[in-house]
Amino acid sequence: MGKSEYSVTNTAPQTKPQPSLDSLVNLVDADMKRVNQVIIDNMHSEVALIPQLASHLVAAGGKRMRPMLTLASARLCGYGDGPDAVDLAACVEFIHTATLLHDDVVDESQLRRGQASANALFGNEASVLVGDFLFARAFVVMVKTGSLRVLDILAQASAVIAEGEVLQLATANDMGTSEEAYLEVISAKTAALFGAASQIGAVIAKRSAEEEEALRLYGIYLGTAFQLIDDVLDYSAHQATLGKTVGDDFRDGKVTLPVIISFAKGDDDEKAFWRRCMEDQNFEDGDLDRAQTLIRKHDALTASMDRARDYGQMAIDTLTRFDDGPIKDSMIEAVEFCISRPY
Amino acid sequence: MGKSEYSVTNTAPQTKPQPSLDSLVNLVDADMKRVNQVIIDNMHSEVALIPQLASHLVAAGGKRMRPMLTLASARLCGYGDGPDAVDLAACVEFIHTATLLHDDVVDESQLRRGQASANALFGNEASVLVGDFLFARAFVVMVKTGSLRVLDILAQASAVIAEGEVLQLATANDMGTSEEAYLEVISAKTAALFGAASQIGAVIAKRSAEEEEALRLYGIYLGTAFQLIDDVLDYSAHQATLGKTVGDDFRDGKVTLPVIISFAKGDDDEKAFWRRCMEDQNFEDGDLDRAQTLIRKHDALTASMDRARDYGQMAIDTLTRFDDGPIKDSMIEAVEFCISRPY
């Protein structure tokens, strides 16, 4: 049975066009060009290795979801053409890039898989230090906007992200990880920055505390749905489409929702299989195939995606208090895209 | 020839008592207890590994030079009993601790030397992430003080520290490193935080730009002297007194001033020796002894210490504009201690 049968894209309803990020991308396109310029200006350093390594990441691209959330939220809240939305969107991307660099600091065994991650190309130390540099520069740029409230929100979010990453270390290789603990990890490591990115759009537009909170929750729920799907894709995606290796979480022993569900529904033999792979990290040929078979047997990807859809709907519901229009529409479609995305 | 003959303590004049940090420590003792409490409160997390790892470092102690500089500078500038000096001293220590954690992220070969550094005990990933957590928390606490100027100074300093650490990576294993490049590294990686720590004491006391700058320079010069001596101690200290391994810089291929001077004065045979050790990292038994012999032959430790004394005198000179009294005296003695310290 081929991997295509796991593909998330196939499960989307065929009656309406596949949701995409295009309308959001188009709406914030001009601002995102300014964000890129702020990013380039602020990753400059006399120390050549810093812009070299940083531009390796910037060139690698990515969806740029987080800075787009800041720009879209600011616009939804009626923020005008001031520089703060663009500068803060760049700060959010810097914080995200710094966490990516620090995530990539892995041990030798993981390096041997031959990923061309920044640490593989430049070494662990450089990845750590350039991450620190980008993180510090994010705060330098934030200070320029002069908003202590924004600084507080992004500093708090940065601390929560680090907590989430440490919690993920603590739950890795532990088949006793509960669904609740898993949700706590992704809420901290991923959703917190989505939430802060959205919230600060309302802050700079000087909107009410209720609107700030609504946009914070929009980001939190969207980020949770985003990470749930990310974890589904690790077992379901076409490797070429995903742009990273399928099965990374499995080999790293990350206990994600598809695994938690399959383990809970599995018999003793299946439980022993999961423990051998996830806890003992003792792998045999064909283990990833077997993991995928068990996950399908227990409908664990479907269950994870249902959970993602619930969070997606909650994200969309937070937007009811805001005026209808193309920005709100694009933020709703962004949620639908995150749930149905094949990459 | 025993190592004691290289000991820095032996070179101090015997006619006056050895300078110590005691008067500074005593003057800020009550405030430092409050700093410790702020540190403990803010390294708290529901994620147990974070306070565990952080307290491993806090318990390890250290001289706490940087937070004491903030407290002393604030007091020298007439800052009263407000909470900001204590809170910011804790921030400075958090930033320093985060950089220590990230410095400790080393490769396997260095781990094998069996140091009980945080990364050896808890792993590279945890060290990186807890460093990130402390760094983010530092900014959370800074925001509470409400001073954008302080946030700017410490964010800029944090970026400069990261630049200095990357520059150090770039100059490591390169015997072409000039004295100028070496001074640039230590100015960024060490002196920048000493400078910021001192400067913010003047900022919260609302003193003039000239006084701010004088205290910034006090910290910069003191930090430069401090690091020059640190690099001397790596070749001269008693291992038990230093509390870390003598020869670490040598084995890591860090091109510090004693090496630069010895290399410049060395003949072809000596230059080949330094290149084999520092650049090729190809070590033979007795290499550290030979390095120490060459360094002594060319009076390279004396020359480095003379340089440190110059910077120390410049630090002391910046204080002339401030009122005489026990605080100023203790800040002068702190400089003298840093230059003559055996650890």
Short mmCIF file of N, CA and C in Angstrom, two decimals, chain B residues 262-333:
data_model
loop_
_atom_site.label_atom_id
_atom_site.label_comp_id
_atom_site.label_asym_id
_atom_site.label_seq_id
_atom_site.Cartn_x
_atom_site.Cartn_y
_atom_site.Cartn_z
N SER B 262 53.78 35.11 22.06
CA SER B 262 54.82 34.08 21.97
C SER B 262 55.07 33.68 20.52
N PHE B 263 54.00 33.60 19.76
CA PHE B 263 54.12 33.24 18.34
C PHE B 263 54.90 34.32 17.58
N ALA B 264 54.57 35.58 17.84
CA ALA B 264 55.22 36.68 17.12
C ALA B 264 56.71 36.71 17.42
N LYS B 265 57.08 36.38 18.67
CA LYS B 265 58.49 36.44 19.07
C LYS B 265 59.24 35.13 18.80
N GLY B 266 58.50 34.10 18.42
CA GLY B 266 59.10 32.77 18.29
C GLY B 266 59.89 32.59 17.01
N ASP B 267 60.84 31.63 17.02
CA ASP B 267 61.57 31.28 15.79
C ASP B 267 60.71 30.31 14.96
N ASP B 268 61.26 29.87 13.84
CA ASP B 268 60.49 29.02 12.92
C ASP B 268 60.02 27.74 13.60
N ASP B 269 60.90 27.16 14.41
CA ASP B 269 60.57 25.92 15.10
C ASP B 269 59.40 26.15 16.07
N GLU B 270 59.44 27.25 16.79
CA GLU B 270 58.36 27.56 17.74
C GLU B 270 57.06 27.85 16.99
N LYS B 271 57.17 28.59 15.89
CA LYS B 271 55.96 28.90 15.11
C LYS B 271 55.31 27.60 14.62
N ALA B 272 56.17 26.64 14.19
CA ALA B 272 55.62 25.35 13.73
C ALA B 272 54.91 24.62 14.88
N PHE B 273 55.50 24.72 16.08
CA PHE B 273 54.87 24.12 17.26
C PHE B 273 53.48 24.71 17.49
N TRP B 274 53.38 26.03 17.48
CA TRP B 274 52.08 26.68 17.73
C TRP B 274 51.07 26.31 16.65
N ARG B 275 51.56 26.26 15.40
CA ARG B 275 50.63 25.91 14.31
C ARG B 275 50.13 24.48 14.45
N ARG B 276 51.04 23.57 14.80
CA ARG B 276 50.63 22.18 14.96
C ARG B 276 49.56 22.06 16.06
N CYS B 277 49.80 22.74 17.16
CA CYS B 277 48.85 22.63 18.29
C CYS B 277 47.56 23.40 18.02
N MET B 278 47.69 24.67 17.70
CA MET B 278 46.50 25.53 17.65
C MET B 278 45.70 25.34 16.37
N GLU B 279 46.41 25.18 15.25
CA GLU B 279 45.70 25.08 13.96
C GLU B 279 45.34 23.64 13.63
N ASP B 280 46.33 22.73 13.77
CA ASP B 280 46.06 21.33 13.39
C ASP B 280 45.42 20.56 14.53
N GLN B 281 45.48 21.13 15.75
CA GLN B 281 44.95 20.43 16.93
C GLN B 281 45.54 19.03 17.04
N ASN B 282 46.83 18.97 16.69
CA ASN B 282 47.55 17.70 16.70
C ASN B 282 48.50 17.73 17.91
N PHE B 283 48.07 17.12 19.00
CA PHE B 283 48.81 17.27 20.27
C PHE B 283 49.67 16.05 20.58
N GLU B 284 50.81 16.33 21.23
CA GLU B 284 51.68 15.27 21.73
C GLU B 284 51.84 15.47 23.23
N ASP B 285 52.30 14.42 23.91
CA ASP B 285 52.55 14.54 25.35
C ASP B 285 53.53 15.68 25.60
N GLY B 286 53.28 16.46 26.63
CA GLY B 286 54.21 17.51 27.00
C GLY B 286 54.00 18.83 26.27
N ASP B 287 52.99 18.86 25.37
CA ASP B 287 52.77 20.10 24.60
C ASP B 287 52.38 21.28 25.49
N LEU B 288 51.52 21.03 26.47
CA LEU B 288 51.12 22.15 27.34
C LEU B 288 52.33 22.69 28.11
N ASP B 289 53.18 21.77 28.59
CA ASP B 289 54.41 22.21 29.28
C ASP B 289 55.28 23.04 28.33
N ARG B 290 55.40 22.59 27.10
CA ARG B 290 56.24 23.34 26.16
C ARG B 290 55.63 24.73 25.88
N ALA B 291 54.29 24.76 25.73
CA ALA B 291 53.61 26.03 25.50
C ALA B 291 53.90 26.98 26.66
N GLN B 292 53.81 26.46 27.89
CA GLN B 292 54.07 27.31 29.06
C GLN B 292 55.52 27.77 29.10
N THR B 293 56.42 26.90 28.70
CA THR B 293 57.85 27.27 28.67
C THR B 293 58.10 28.39 27.65
N LEU B 294 57.50 28.25 26.48
CA LEU B 294 57.68 29.27 25.44
C LEU B 294 57.07 30.60 25.88
N ILE B 295 55.90 30.51 26.50
CA ILE B 295 55.23 31.72 26.97
C ILE B 295 56.10 32.45 28.01
N ARG B 296 56.73 31.65 28.87
CA ARG B 296 57.59 32.26 29.89
C ARG B 296 58.85 32.85 29.24
N LYS B 297 59.42 32.08 28.30
CA LYS B 297 60.64 32.52 27.61
C LYS B 297 60.46 33.91 26.99
N HIS B 298 59.25 34.16 26.45
CA HIS B 298 59.01 35.43 25.76
C HIS B 298 58.29 36.46 26.64
N ASP B 299 58.24 36.17 27.94
CA ASP B 299 57.58 37.09 28.89
C ASP B 299 56.16 37.45 28.46
N ALA B 300 55.46 36.47 27.87
CA ALA B 300 54.15 36.79 27.28
C ALA B 300 53.08 36.99 28.36
N LEU B 301 53.22 36.31 29.50
CA LEU B 301 52.23 36.55 30.56
C LEU B 301 52.42 37.93 31.16
N THR B 302 53.66 38.30 31.36
CA THR B 302 53.95 39.63 31.90
C THR B 302 53.41 40.71 30.97
N ALA B 303 53.65 40.52 29.67
CA ALA B 303 53.18 41.50 28.70
C ALA B 303 51.64 41.58 28.72
N SER B 304 50.98 40.42 28.83
CA SER B 304 49.51 40.42 28.87
C SER B 304 49.01 41.13 30.12
N MET B 305 49.71 40.85 31.24
CA MET B 305 49.28 41.47 32.50
C MET B 305 49.52 42.97 32.48
N ASP B 306 50.61 43.39 31.82
CA ASP B 306 50.85 44.83 31.67
C ASP B 306 49.70 45.47 30.90
N ARG B 307 49.26 44.78 29.87
CA ARG B 307 48.12 45.28 29.09
C ARG B 307 46.87 45.37 29.98
N ALA B 308 46.65 44.33 30.78
CA ALA B 308 45.50 44.34 31.69
C ALA B 308 45.60 45.51 32.67
N ARG B 309 46.82 45.77 33.16
CA ARG B 309 47.00 46.90 34.09
C ARG B 309 46.67 48.23 33.43
N ASP B 310 47.06 48.35 32.14
CA ASP B 310 46.72 49.59 31.40
C ASP B 310 45.21 49.79 31.37
N TYR B 311 44.49 48.72 31.00
CA TYR B 311 43.03 48.84 30.95
C TYR B 311 42.45 49.11 32.34
N GLY B 312 43.04 48.47 33.35
CA GLY B 312 42.57 48.70 34.71
C GLY B 312 42.72 50.17 35.11
N GLN B 313 43.88 50.74 34.74
CA GLN B 313 44.10 52.15 35.08
C GLN B 313 43.09 53.04 34.35
N MET B 314 42.79 52.69 33.09
CA MET B 314 41.79 53.46 32.34
C MET B 314 40.42 53.35 33.02
N ALA B 315 40.09 52.17 33.53
CA ALA B 315 38.81 51.99 34.24
C ALA B 315 38.77 52.90 35.46
N ILE B 316 39.86 52.89 36.21
CA ILE B 316 39.91 53.72 37.44
C ILE B 316 39.79 55.20 37.09
N ASP B 317 40.44 55.60 36.00
CA ASP B 317 40.42 57.01 35.60
C ASP B 317 39.00 57.50 35.25
N THR B 318 38.16 56.59 34.76
CA THR B 318 36.79 57.03 34.39
C THR B 318 36.00 57.45 35.62
N LEU B 319 36.46 57.04 36.81
CA LEU B 319 35.69 57.32 38.02
C LEU B 319 36.00 58.68 38.62
N THR B 320 36.99 59.40 38.06
CA THR B 320 37.40 60.67 38.68
C THR B 320 36.24 61.65 38.81
N ARG B 321 35.29 61.62 37.87
CA ARG B 321 34.20 62.58 37.90
C ARG B 321 33.18 62.30 39.01
N PHE B 322 33.29 61.14 39.66
CA PHE B 322 32.32 60.79 40.71
C PHE B 322 32.86 61.11 42.10
N ASP B 323 31.94 61.32 43.03
CA ASP B 323 32.32 61.68 44.40
C ASP B 323 33.16 60.58 45.05
N ASP B 324 34.17 61.03 45.81
CA ASP B 324 34.95 60.07 46.59
C ASP B 324 34.09 59.47 47.69
N GLY B 325 34.50 58.29 48.14
CA GLY B 325 33.75 57.64 49.22
C GLY B 325 33.92 56.14 49.13
N PRO B 326 33.30 55.43 50.05
CA PRO B 326 33.51 53.98 50.11
C PRO B 326 33.07 53.24 48.84
N ILE B 327 32.02 53.73 48.17
CA ILE B 327 31.58 53.00 46.96
C ILE B 327 32.62 53.13 45.85
N LYS B 328 33.07 54.37 45.64
CA LYS B 328 34.11 54.56 44.63
C LYS B 328 35.35 53.76 44.98
N ASP B 329 35.75 53.80 46.26
CA ASP B 329 36.92 53.03 46.69
C ASP B 329 36.76 51.55 46.37
N SER B 330 35.57 51.03 46.63
CA SER B 330 35.35 49.58 46.41
C SER B 330 35.38 49.27 44.92
N MET B 331 34.91 50.21 44.09
CA MET B 331 34.95 49.99 42.65
C MET B 331 36.37 50.06 42.11
N ILE B 332 37.21 50.89 42.74
CA ILE B 332 38.62 50.94 42.37
C ILE B 332 39.33 49.65 42.79
N GLU B 333 39.01 49.22 44.01
CA GLU B 333 39.66 47.99 44.49
C GLU B 333 39.21 46.77 43.67
#
